[in-house]
Amino acid sequence: MASSSNPSNGGAGDSDTIEKTTRIDFNEPLKITRTRTIPTEGSASSPPERQQQQPAISEKAVDGGAEDKGKKAGVKDKTLDITEHLFPIEEIASRHGTRVDLLKPGSSFGLSSEVAAQRLIENGPNILAPPKQISPFMKFFHCLTSLFNLLLILAGILNYILLAIDPKNNKVNTYLGAILIIVAFLNALIEFYQAQKSAAVLQSFLNLMPQRCNVVRDGKVISIPAADLVLGDIVFARMGDKIPADVMIFACTDMKVDNSSLTGESDPQDRNPVNEHKNPLEASNLAFNGSLIINGEGYGLVIRTGDNTVLGQIAGLTAGEDSGKSPLSREIDDFVKIIASIAITTAIVFFLIGYFAVYRSKGSSGISSTLNFAVGVFVAWVPEGLPATVTMLLTIAAKRMASQNVLVKDLTGVETLGAITLLATDKTGTLTRNQMTVTNIWSSNTMYSAFRSAANAGNPFDSTSPGIPEVLAISALCSRAKFDRTDVPIPERQVLGDATESGLTRFAAANIGNFDDMNDLYPKVFEVPFNSENKWAMTIHDKSHDHGRFTLLMKGAPERILRLCSTILINGSAISLTAEHAKSYEEMYALMASKGHRVLAFAQMLLPDDQYPDDYVFDKEKKNYPTSNLCFVGLISLEDPPKHGVREAIGRCRSAGIRVMMVTGDHPLTAEAIGRKINLVLSDTKDIVAKSRGCSVEEVGDDEYDAVVIHGEQIDSLTEQDWDLIFSKPEIIFARTSPKHKLQIVKHAQALGHIVGVTGDGVNDSPALKKADLGIAMNISGSDVSKEAAAMILLDDNFASTVRGIEEGRLIFTNLKKSIQYTITHSMPEVIPNLLYVIASIPLPISAMLILVIDLGFELCISLSFAWDKPESEAGLMKLPPRKPVTPASIERRRRLATRALPPIIDPESGEQVKPTFMANFQHDFKALFTRIYWREKFENTEDEILVDAGLLSWAYLEVGIIETIGALVVFFVFLYKDGNLTPAQAVQWQKDDKFSSQSPPENQELLAKAQSLFYLSIMIMQLFNMFACKTKYRLPFGRYMFSNVRSFIGAAFGCALGFFVVYCPGLPVVFGTSNDTPFVYLLIAFAFGIFILFYVSIRQLVLRRLRPTTLNDEIIGLNMVPTIKTIFSRTKSIQRTT
């Protein structure tokens, strides 16, 4: 079949003009998987059966594209050209070689099976390209090559190098090297296992069932998998179906679609073949892949499939975004870099000192001994068990969160949720249920609340009150919505229909005892569906009354319904509608609308049998039905109510210092109305301030208001100063936003230093979910695309779970910090003796093997127990500010640091920004080390709390670490003095004389083994006291709280058992260099030092409490923490059902 040229390929000149004005710009650059240009119809290179293929994707370089032929296009502005909605359906059908019957769409021929099969081969299936998967091997390799694991592997390799140099004296290195390398692999294995486990759980939540659709091919309607759809297919879809591809509607009946997943617009959208909009997203004759038909049915011609659909393009935005490393990952990396730098530097420096000062005269054996010492120092600095501790603590926290219906895909996301400073949340389906619910009824001049709540004005609802039975009857009968089944209780049913009628149906069903029989008792004999011209819907039923057989029921826009009425129902009687009644109506209407509710009016007419006898036939074309002199029954208001717990959740977030803002595709007034109900907006906006002052908006100063509502149309024109002003406000709403806008909002917030969390459930939320520091998707109502993009999933779709997650995240950060503080404290008792061994020639107090036993033995058992520590006070964590608050000072500092960063390079040909190379960054950072300003900024005081800060390092390396070192050395030398009659000076001389070497007498070796065993056990005992000292930050390390975590004692018991096992178990001294005859009495000294640690820490706490008092968040005035309703059905429980 002949057809005109495809406009997207430059056919007609006028179509080129249209194309430029209607192009959807999703983002720059847009990720498109299939970008080959398809020859236009009739070209020589295009055989007939291949003439109708995917429209070409326009690719123009930013600097002119085709005009600069000599340049390689670097940055592309890839856009999807949708112009079909501007052309007659006959022309579009002709392009795709499809035969369409506009009068009888069901009799259309469509495509032939042969052509469809050929196109499927050429264009591929109608599916979204799955996200790029990383092979399990590469995932494991990535885990293995973390900096910490590389340090362990390096230390293991060095041990084997030493073994190769001197096998005789370094036999123990056989075990040391193997243990270090095995630990690295175990760390990687634990991290890899957790990642794979999370990925498997996520996969089980994705919609794996293949969608099917009805398509017209060869003149027959057949059911095929949606993946087999091709361009030019004719699709038939009805209420309850999902649109399987982007289609152009050419025939439909009362068709409405739900685009909320794509656009965030909660209102149902009418669809019909006549279109008056240029913007494709607003075109009434286009329906997009993934949209749900909530009313009617229709036929559409497939114009886009797979990744080229609007759904595919939005999903494609996620491929170009990366949230980067989490704050915790960055801080752990920084800590590892510090430890690595100290360990390597110390090992090298003391290798040189040891060789030139001590071992130089010993030749090659001196080099071996010095290397052995250097490796020992290196191993002593590196806390080998820390990666496993961090991973296990995060795993335990993730399991706790999973029990609270929060699935964490990335372990570090557990802590990120606790660190967020800004939570950007979608409205529809996230804060609200996306389910309209009746709130108030006004009838017989009386306002009723649909449920008993202090937040809703009006009398308690009673289904027998005057006017209410009529309202319920109209809600039940004048409707196209219906339940999917009737064999289960009403709360368990799904409603098929648009959101408003669904809300009315549920309301009526909950209050009419014989609801399921209503349509049989009062059958519908005539109907005029709702349309945009009338703005009302009318049904006539076989419902007898005193004056006849038929009853007319009507609902619709209040102002339209009132015009059709001449009477009003008061206490069961129709009386004349007076000006006073009209005034009452206006007041009630204004009151309901001011709350952001959707308001409908109800009317009825008892048709008299003298005008409408029993055999009367109503006819749409003749319009032989009454549309005037109706009886006004009342008003009813509906809202998409907040989900259970949302109000309290947002209140708790704000009390915790987290800024919560709404980013929605809905109308600004609707968004603001919801925001005011859920603690998101408490203050006045600029407009409200202007009205209250009686002045113009321009006269209101920026410091006079705290709430802003930004329309999506304003976002593209915002300057940096505008963004700064917006984010300086505590209450923010972005309305009518596109996926591109949501992405911009997240990026601008991150540029100011915010740790951004984004919650959403729709496809339109997925780019922002991917870019955010932590994307949070909904499991039940969320799309597969949003679940893939997010780092966390709320399994029960309960926004309140986010608050529990924030509290858990803050707790795990606190516990992780305690665990690290405890773990690295033992580094000084390991490092300093090794240094003294070379510098002062003391006998070696602890061997490298015992260092590993400390790190991977009892320390691991005890450090893991911190995962179960409770908060020091019930609500303390949620009263503290975020650990990295965003303030004007922090923003200024961030921008100042950004000016010193290496700027990106601009490619001269494409104009594309190219990131500096690794070497360029290294040179830049290395030069900065020698500038005064670098070190001044490095030690600049900030409000940030990081995982390993100066206070923690001071505790571990300068305070408690030194106390433990002194205590262990005292035990070591006291034993040598008491059992070996060696003063410290004599012990040093023995060491210089090699009287403790492997060639020395056995009794000397046994003496050193006992001393080393005591040193090892002393560290363990003092670390037990340090465990309790590390538990508290805001209170003294005594009292009931110290016993709140039973697992601390279990961990301590296991750790001590392991420690004593290493020393006293027969046979193990051969491996660990310990002695089974080690006297226990000397450990009393270690107990004394442990008690001193608790005393010192108590004094330290009191001093710090006075010098740096804890700052809590300011109380927010006006927060409403009254619990919200639990579910939509709990509202109806307070409603009296009629029988």
Coordinates of C-alpha atoms in Angstrom, one line a residue, residues 318-788:
T318 CA 18.6 5.8 34.3
A319 CA 21.3 4.3 32.2
G320 CA 23.1 7.6 32.0
E321 CA 23.0 8.3 35.7
D322 CA 25.1 7.1 38.6
S323 CA 24.6 7.9 42.2
G324 CA 28.3 7.3 42.8
K325 CA 29.7 5.9 46.1
S326 CA 27.7 6.2 49.2
P327 CA 28.9 8.5 52.0
L328 CA 29.9 5.5 54.1
S329 CA 31.9 3.9 51.2
R330 CA 33.7 7.2 50.7
E331 CA 34.5 7.6 54.4
I332 CA 35.7 4.0 54.7
D333 CA 37.9 4.5 51.6
D334 CA 39.4 7.6 53.1
F335 CA 40.1 5.8 56.4
V336 CA 41.7 2.9 54.5
K337 CA 43.9 5.4 52.6
I338 CA 45.0 7.0 55.9
I339 CA 45.8 3.6 57.4
A340 CA 47.5 2.5 54.3
S341 CA 49.6 5.6 54.1
I342 CA 50.6 5.3 57.8
A343 CA 51.3 1.6 57.5
I344 CA 53.4 1.8 54.4
T345 CA 55.3 5.0 55.5
T346 CA 56.0 3.5 58.9
A347 CA 57.1 0.2 57.5
I348 CA 59.5 1.9 55.0
V349 CA 60.9 4.4 57.6
F350 CA 61.5 1.8 60.3
F351 CA 62.9 -0.6 57.7
L352 CA 65.5 2.0 56.9
I353 CA 66.1 2.8 60.6
G354 CA 66.3 -0.9 61.5
Y355 CA 68.6 -1.8 58.7
F356 CA 71.1 1.1 59.1
A357 CA 70.9 1.3 62.9
V358 CA 70.6 -2.4 63.9
Y359 CA 70.9 -5.0 61.2
R360 CA 73.3 -3.5 58.7
S361 CA 76.3 -5.4 60.1
K362 CA 74.5 -8.8 59.7
G363 CA 74.5 -8.8 55.9
S364 CA 71.7 -10.7 54.1
S365 CA 70.2 -12.1 57.3
G366 CA 69.9 -8.5 58.5
I367 CA 67.9 -7.6 55.4
S368 CA 65.6 -10.6 56.1
S369 CA 65.2 -9.6 59.7
T370 CA 64.5 -6.0 58.9
L371 CA 62.0 -6.9 56.2
N372 CA 60.3 -9.3 58.7
F373 CA 60.1 -6.5 61.1
A374 CA 58.7 -4.0 58.5
V375 CA 56.0 -6.5 57.5
G376 CA 55.1 -7.0 61.1
V377 CA 54.7 -3.2 61.6
F378 CA 52.6 -3.1 58.4
V379 CA 50.4 -6.0 59.6
A380 CA 50.1 -4.4 63.0
W381 CA 48.7 -1.1 61.5
V382 CA 46.1 -2.9 59.3
P383 CA 43.0 -4.0 61.3
E384 CA 42.5 -7.2 59.2
G385 CA 39.1 -8.0 60.7
L386 CA 37.6 -4.5 60.0
P387 CA 36.2 -5.2 56.5
A388 CA 34.4 -8.3 57.8
T389 CA 33.2 -6.4 60.8
V390 CA 31.8 -3.6 58.7
T391 CA 30.2 -5.9 56.3
M392 CA 28.6 -8.1 59.0
L393 CA 27.3 -5.1 60.9
L394 CA 25.7 -3.7 57.8
T395 CA 24.3 -7.2 57.0
I396 CA 22.8 -7.6 60.4
A397 CA 21.2 -4.1 60.1
A398 CA 19.9 -4.9 56.6
K399 CA 18.2 -8.1 58.0
R400 CA 16.6 -6.0 60.7
M401 CA 15.4 -3.6 58.1
A402 CA 14.1 -6.4 56.0
S403 CA 12.0 -7.6 58.9
Q404 CA 10.5 -4.1 58.9
N405 CA 9.6 -4.4 55.2
V406 CA 12.6 -2.5 53.9
L407 CA 14.8 -4.3 51.3
V408 CA 18.3 -2.9 50.9
K409 CA 20.0 -3.8 47.6
D410 CA 23.4 -2.2 48.6
L411 CA 24.6 -2.8 52.1
T412 CA 26.0 0.7 52.4
G413 CA 22.5 2.0 51.7
V414 CA 21.6 1.0 55.2
E415 CA 23.7 3.8 56.6
T416 CA 23.0 6.2 53.7
L417 CA 19.4 6.3 54.7
G418 CA 20.5 7.5 58.2
A419 CA 22.7 10.2 56.7
I420 CA 20.3 11.8 54.3
T421 CA 19.7 15.5 54.7
L422 CA 17.0 15.9 52.0
L423 CA 14.2 13.5 51.2
A424 CA 12.5 14.2 47.9
T425 CA 9.3 12.3 47.6
D426 CA 6.7 11.7 44.9
K427 CA 3.1 12.3 45.9
T428 CA 0.8 10.0 44.0
G429 CA 1.2 6.4 45.2
T430 CA 4.0 7.3 47.7
L431 CA 2.6 9.9 50.1
T432 CA -1.0 9.2 49.0
R433 CA -2.8 6.0 48.1
N434 CA -3.6 6.9 44.5
Q435 CA -7.1 5.9 45.5
M436 CA -9.9 8.4 45.9
T437 CA -11.8 8.3 49.1
V438 CA -15.0 10.0 50.3
T439 CA -14.3 12.5 53.0
N440 CA -17.4 14.7 53.5
I441 CA -21.0 14.8 52.4
W442 CA -23.3 17.8 52.5
S443 CA -27.0 17.0 52.2
S444 CA -30.2 18.4 53.7
N445 CA -28.2 21.5 54.7
T446 CA -26.0 19.3 56.9
M447 CA -22.3 18.5 56.6
Y448 CA -21.3 15.0 57.5
S449 CA -17.8 13.6 57.9
A450 CA -17.4 10.2 56.2
F451 CA -15.4 9.0 59.1
R452 CA -15.0 10.1 62.7
S453 CA -11.8 12.2 63.0
A454 CA -11.0 15.4 64.7
A455 CA -9.3 16.6 61.5
N456 CA -12.7 16.5 59.6
A457 CA -15.4 19.0 60.3
G458 CA -19.0 17.8 60.2
N459 CA -21.4 15.6 62.0
P460 CA -20.6 11.9 62.5
F461 CA -21.7 10.0 59.5
D462 CA -25.0 8.0 59.7
S463 CA -26.2 6.1 56.7
T464 CA -29.8 6.8 57.8
S465 CA -29.5 10.6 58.1
P466 CA -31.7 12.6 55.8
G467 CA -30.4 12.7 52.2
I468 CA -27.7 10.1 52.8
P469 CA -29.6 7.1 51.4
E470 CA -30.1 9.0 48.2
V471 CA -26.4 9.9 48.1
L472 CA -25.5 6.3 48.5
A473 CA -27.9 5.1 45.8
I474 CA -26.5 7.6 43.3
S475 CA -22.9 6.6 44.2
A476 CA -23.8 2.9 43.6
L477 CA -26.0 3.1 40.5
C478 CA -24.9 6.2 38.6
S479 CA -21.5 4.6 37.9
R480 CA -19.5 2.6 35.5
A481 CA -17.1 1.3 38.1
K482 CA -17.5 -2.3 39.3
F483 CA -15.8 -4.8 41.5
D484 CA -13.6 -7.4 39.9
R485 CA -15.3 -10.2 41.9
T486 CA -18.1 -10.7 44.4
D487 CA -17.0 -13.9 46.1
V488 CA -14.7 -12.2 48.6
P489 CA -15.3 -9.5 51.3
I490 CA -15.6 -6.0 49.9
P491 CA -12.2 -4.8 51.4
E492 CA -10.4 -7.5 49.5
R493 CA -11.9 -6.6 46.1
Q494 CA -10.3 -4.5 43.4
V495 CA -12.4 -1.8 41.6
L496 CA -12.3 -1.5 37.8
G497 CA -13.0 2.1 36.9
D498 CA -11.6 5.6 37.2
A499 CA -10.3 6.8 40.6
T500 CA -13.3 9.0 41.4
E501 CA -16.0 6.4 40.6
S502 CA -13.9 3.8 42.4
G503 CA -14.0 5.9 45.6
L504 CA -17.7 6.3 45.3
T505 CA -18.2 2.6 44.7
R506 CA -16.2 1.6 47.8
F507 CA -18.0 4.2 49.9
A508 CA -21.4 2.9 48.7
A509 CA -20.4 -0.7 49.1
A510 CA -19.3 -0.2 52.7
N511 CA -22.6 1.3 53.6
I512 CA -25.2 -0.5 51.6
G513 CA -25.9 -4.0 52.9
N514 CA -27.1 -5.4 49.6
F515 CA -24.8 -3.5 47.4
D516 CA -24.0 -6.6 45.2
D517 CA -27.7 -6.8 44.4
M518 CA -28.3 -3.2 43.6
N519 CA -27.9 -3.4 39.8
D520 CA -30.2 -6.4 39.7
L521 CA -32.8 -4.7 41.9
Y522 CA -32.7 -1.4 40.0
P523 CA -31.5 -2.2 36.5
K524 CA -30.1 0.5 34.3
V525 CA -32.4 1.3 31.4
F526 CA -30.6 4.4 29.9
E527 CA -27.2 6.1 30.3
V528 CA -25.5 9.3 29.2
P529 CA -21.8 8.9 30.2
F530 CA -19.7 11.7 31.5
N531 CA -18.1 13.9 28.8
S532 CA -16.1 17.1 28.8
E533 CA -18.9 19.1 27.2
N534 CA -21.7 18.3 29.7
K535 CA -19.4 17.6 32.7
W536 CA -22.0 15.3 34.2
A537 CA -23.1 11.6 34.0
M538 CA -26.7 10.5 34.0
T539 CA -28.4 7.1 34.4
I540 CA -32.1 6.2 34.5
H541 CA -33.1 3.1 36.4
D542 CA -36.1 0.9 36.8
K543 CA -36.5 2.1 40.4
S544 CA -40.1 2.5 41.4
H545 CA -41.5 5.4 43.5
D546 CA -44.9 6.8 44.4
H547 CA -45.3 8.6 41.1
G548 CA -43.8 6.2 38.6
R549 CA -41.4 3.5 37.6
F550 CA -38.2 5.3 36.5
T551 CA -35.7 7.3 38.6
L552 CA -33.1 9.6 37.0
L553 CA -29.8 9.9 38.8
M554 CA -27.1 12.4 38.0
K555 CA -23.6 13.4 39.3
G556 CA -21.0 15.8 38.0
A557 CA -19.4 19.2 38.3
P558 CA -21.3 21.1 41.1
E559 CA -21.8 24.3 39.1
R560 CA -23.2 22.4 36.2
I561 CA -25.5 20.2 38.3
L562 CA -26.9 23.2 40.3
R563 CA -27.9 24.9 37.0
L564 CA -30.1 21.9 36.1
C565 CA -31.9 21.9 39.5
S566 CA -35.0 23.8 40.6
T567 CA -35.6 22.0 43.9
I568 CA -33.4 20.7 46.7
L569 CA -33.8 17.6 48.9
I570 CA -34.3 18.7 52.6
N571 CA -35.2 16.0 55.1
G572 CA -36.6 13.7 52.4
S573 CA -38.7 16.3 50.7
A574 CA -38.0 18.3 47.5
I575 CA -38.5 22.0 48.1
S576 CA -37.9 25.0 46.0
L577 CA -34.2 25.9 45.6
T578 CA -33.9 29.4 47.0
A579 CA -31.1 32.0 47.1
E580 CA -30.4 31.0 50.7
H581 CA -29.9 27.4 49.7
A582 CA -27.6 28.5 46.9
K583 CA -25.6 30.5 49.4
S584 CA -25.2 27.5 51.7
Y585 CA -24.2 25.5 48.6
E586 CA -21.5 28.0 47.7
E587 CA -20.1 28.1 51.2
M588 CA -19.9 24.3 51.5
Y589 CA -18.5 24.0 48.0
A590 CA -15.8 26.5 48.8
L591 CA -15.0 24.8 52.1
M592 CA -14.5 21.4 50.4
A593 CA -12.5 22.7 47.5
S594 CA -10.2 24.7 49.8
K595 CA -9.0 21.4 51.3
G596 CA -7.8 20.3 47.9
H597 CA -10.7 17.8 47.6
R598 CA -12.4 16.8 44.4
V599 CA -16.1 17.9 44.7
L600 CA -19.1 16.3 43.0
A601 CA -22.7 17.3 43.1
F602 CA -25.6 14.8 43.1
A603 CA -29.1 15.2 41.8
Q604 CA -32.1 13.1 41.0
M605 CA -35.5 13.2 39.5
L606 CA -38.5 10.9 40.2
L607 CA -39.9 10.6 36.7
P608 CA -43.7 10.8 36.7
D609 CA -45.5 8.0 34.9
D610 CA -47.8 10.4 33.1
Q611 CA -44.8 11.6 31.1
Y612 CA -42.6 8.5 31.2
P613 CA -44.8 5.4 31.2
D614 CA -43.5 1.9 31.8
D615 CA -42.9 1.3 28.0
Y616 CA -41.1 4.6 27.5
V617 CA -38.0 4.3 25.4
F618 CA -35.2 6.8 26.1
D619 CA -33.0 7.8 23.1
K620 CA -29.7 9.7 23.1
E621 CA -30.2 11.1 19.6
K622 CA -33.7 12.3 20.3
K623 CA -32.6 13.6 23.8
N624 CA -36.0 12.6 25.1
Y625 CA -34.8 12.7 28.7
P626 CA -35.1 15.5 31.2
T627 CA -32.1 17.7 31.9
S628 CA -33.8 20.5 33.9
N629 CA -35.9 20.9 37.0
L630 CA -33.9 18.2 38.8
C631 CA -33.8 17.9 42.6
F632 CA -30.4 18.8 44.1
V633 CA -29.4 16.0 46.6
G634 CA -26.1 17.2 47.9
L635 CA -22.3 17.5 47.6
I636 CA -19.7 14.9 48.2
S637 CA -16.0 15.5 48.4
L638 CA -13.2 13.0 47.7
E639 CA -9.5 13.1 48.2
D640 CA -6.5 10.9 47.4
P641 CA -5.7 10.6 51.1
P642 CA -2.3 10.3 52.7
K643 CA -1.2 6.8 53.4
H644 CA -1.2 5.5 56.9
G645 CA 1.7 6.9 59.0
V646 CA 2.8 9.5 56.4
R647 CA 1.9 12.5 58.6
E648 CA 3.8 11.2 61.6
A649 CA 6.7 10.0 59.4
I650 CA 7.2 13.4 57.8
G651 CA 6.9 15.0 61.2
R652 CA 9.6 12.7 62.6
C653 CA 11.8 13.3 59.6
R654 CA 11.6 17.0 60.1
S655 CA 12.2 16.7 63.8
A656 CA 15.3 14.7 62.9
G657 CA 16.6 17.7 60.9
I658 CA 15.8 16.1 57.5
R659 CA 14.3 18.4 55.0
V660 CA 11.4 16.8 53.2
M661 CA 10.1 18.1 49.9
M662 CA 7.5 17.0 47.5
V663 CA 8.3 16.5 43.8
T664 CA 5.2 15.6 41.9
G665 CA 3.6 15.8 38.4
D666 CA 0.3 16.8 40.0
H667 CA -1.3 20.3 40.1
P668 CA 0.4 22.8 42.5
L669 CA -2.8 23.5 44.5
T670 CA -3.5 19.8 45.0
A671 CA 0.2 19.2 46.0
E672 CA 0.1 22.1 48.5
A673 CA -3.2 21.0 50.0
I674 CA -1.8 17.5 50.6
G675 CA 1.4 18.9 51.9
R676 CA -0.4 20.9 54.5
K677 CA -2.1 17.7 55.8
I678 CA 1.0 15.7 56.2
N679 CA 3.4 18.1 58.0
L680 CA 5.3 18.9 54.8
V681 CA 4.0 22.5 54.7
L682 CA 3.3 24.4 57.9
S683 CA 4.3 28.0 56.9
D684 CA 2.9 30.6 54.5
T685 CA 4.0 30.8 50.9
K686 CA 4.9 34.1 49.3
D687 CA 1.4 34.4 47.8
I688 CA -0.3 33.8 51.2
V689 CA 2.0 36.4 52.9
A690 CA 1.2 38.9 50.1
K691 CA -2.6 38.3 50.6
S692 CA -2.4 38.7 54.3
R693 CA -0.5 41.9 54.0
G694 CA -2.6 43.2 51.2
C695 CA 0.3 43.9 49.0
S696 CA 1.8 42.6 45.7
V697 CA 3.9 39.4 45.6
E698 CA 6.9 41.5 44.6
E699 CA 6.8 43.5 47.8
V700 CA 7.3 40.4 50.0
G701 CA 10.9 39.9 51.0
D702 CA 12.7 36.6 50.7
D703 CA 13.0 36.3 54.5
E704 CA 9.3 36.8 55.1
Y705 CA 8.2 33.3 54.0
D706 CA 9.4 29.7 54.6
A707 CA 7.4 27.7 52.1
V708 CA 7.7 27.6 48.3
V709 CA 5.6 25.9 45.6
I710 CA 7.5 25.8 42.3
H711 CA 5.7 25.0 39.0
G712 CA 7.6 22.8 36.6
E713 CA 7.4 25.4 33.9
Q714 CA 9.6 27.7 36.1
I715 CA 12.4 25.1 36.6
D716 CA 14.1 25.5 33.2
S717 CA 14.5 29.2 33.7
L718 CA 15.8 29.1 37.3
T719 CA 19.3 30.7 37.9
E720 CA 21.8 29.4 40.5
Q721 CA 20.7 32.2 42.8
D722 CA 17.1 31.0 42.4
W723 CA 18.1 27.4 43.3
D724 CA 20.0 28.6 46.3
L725 CA 16.9 30.6 47.5
I726 CA 14.6 27.6 47.0
F727 CA 16.8 25.2 48.9
S728 CA 17.3 27.7 51.7
K729 CA 13.6 27.3 52.5
P730 CA 12.5 24.5 54.9
E731 CA 9.3 23.7 53.1
I732 CA 9.5 23.0 49.3
I733 CA 7.1 21.6 46.8
F734 CA 7.8 21.1 43.1
A735 CA 4.7 20.5 41.0
R736 CA 4.0 19.6 37.4
T737 CA 7.5 18.2 37.1
S738 CA 8.8 16.0 34.3
P739 CA 11.4 13.2 34.7
K740 CA 14.0 15.7 33.5
H741 CA 13.0 18.2 36.1
K742 CA 13.2 15.6 38.9
L743 CA 16.7 14.8 37.8
Q744 CA 17.6 18.5 37.8
I745 CA 16.3 18.9 41.3
V746 CA 18.3 16.0 42.6
K747 CA 21.5 17.3 40.9
H748 CA 21.1 20.8 42.2
A749 CA 20.5 19.5 45.8
Q750 CA 23.6 17.3 45.6
A751 CA 25.6 20.3 44.3
L752 CA 24.8 22.1 47.6
G753 CA 26.1 19.1 49.6
H754 CA 22.8 17.5 50.4
I755 CA 22.8 13.7 50.8
V756 CA 19.6 13.1 48.8
G757 CA 17.1 10.4 49.3
V758 CA 14.3 10.0 46.6
T759 CA 11.2 8.0 47.0
G760 CA 8.9 7.2 44.1
D761 CA 6.9 4.4 42.4
G762 CA 6.5 5.5 38.8
V763 CA 8.6 5.1 35.7
N764 CA 8.9 8.9 35.8
D765 CA 10.7 8.7 39.1
S766 CA 13.4 6.2 38.0
P767 CA 16.0 8.7 36.7
A768 CA 15.9 10.6 40.0
L769 CA 15.9 7.3 41.9
K770 CA 19.1 6.3 40.1
K771 CA 20.9 9.6 40.5
A772 CA 20.0 10.1 44.2
D773 CA 22.4 9.0 47.0
L774 CA 19.6 6.7 48.0
G775 CA 16.7 5.8 45.7
I776 CA 13.7 4.3 47.5
A777 CA 11.1 2.5 45.4
M778 CA 7.7 1.0 46.3
N779 CA 7.3 -2.8 45.9
I780 CA 3.5 -3.2 45.5
S781 CA 2.6 -0.1 43.4
G782 CA 6.1 0.5 42.0
S783 CA 7.0 -0.1 38.4
D784 CA 9.8 -2.6 37.5
V785 CA 11.9 0.3 36.2
S786 CA 11.7 2.2 39.5
K787 CA 12.7 -1.0 41.4
E788 CA 15.7 -1.6 39.2

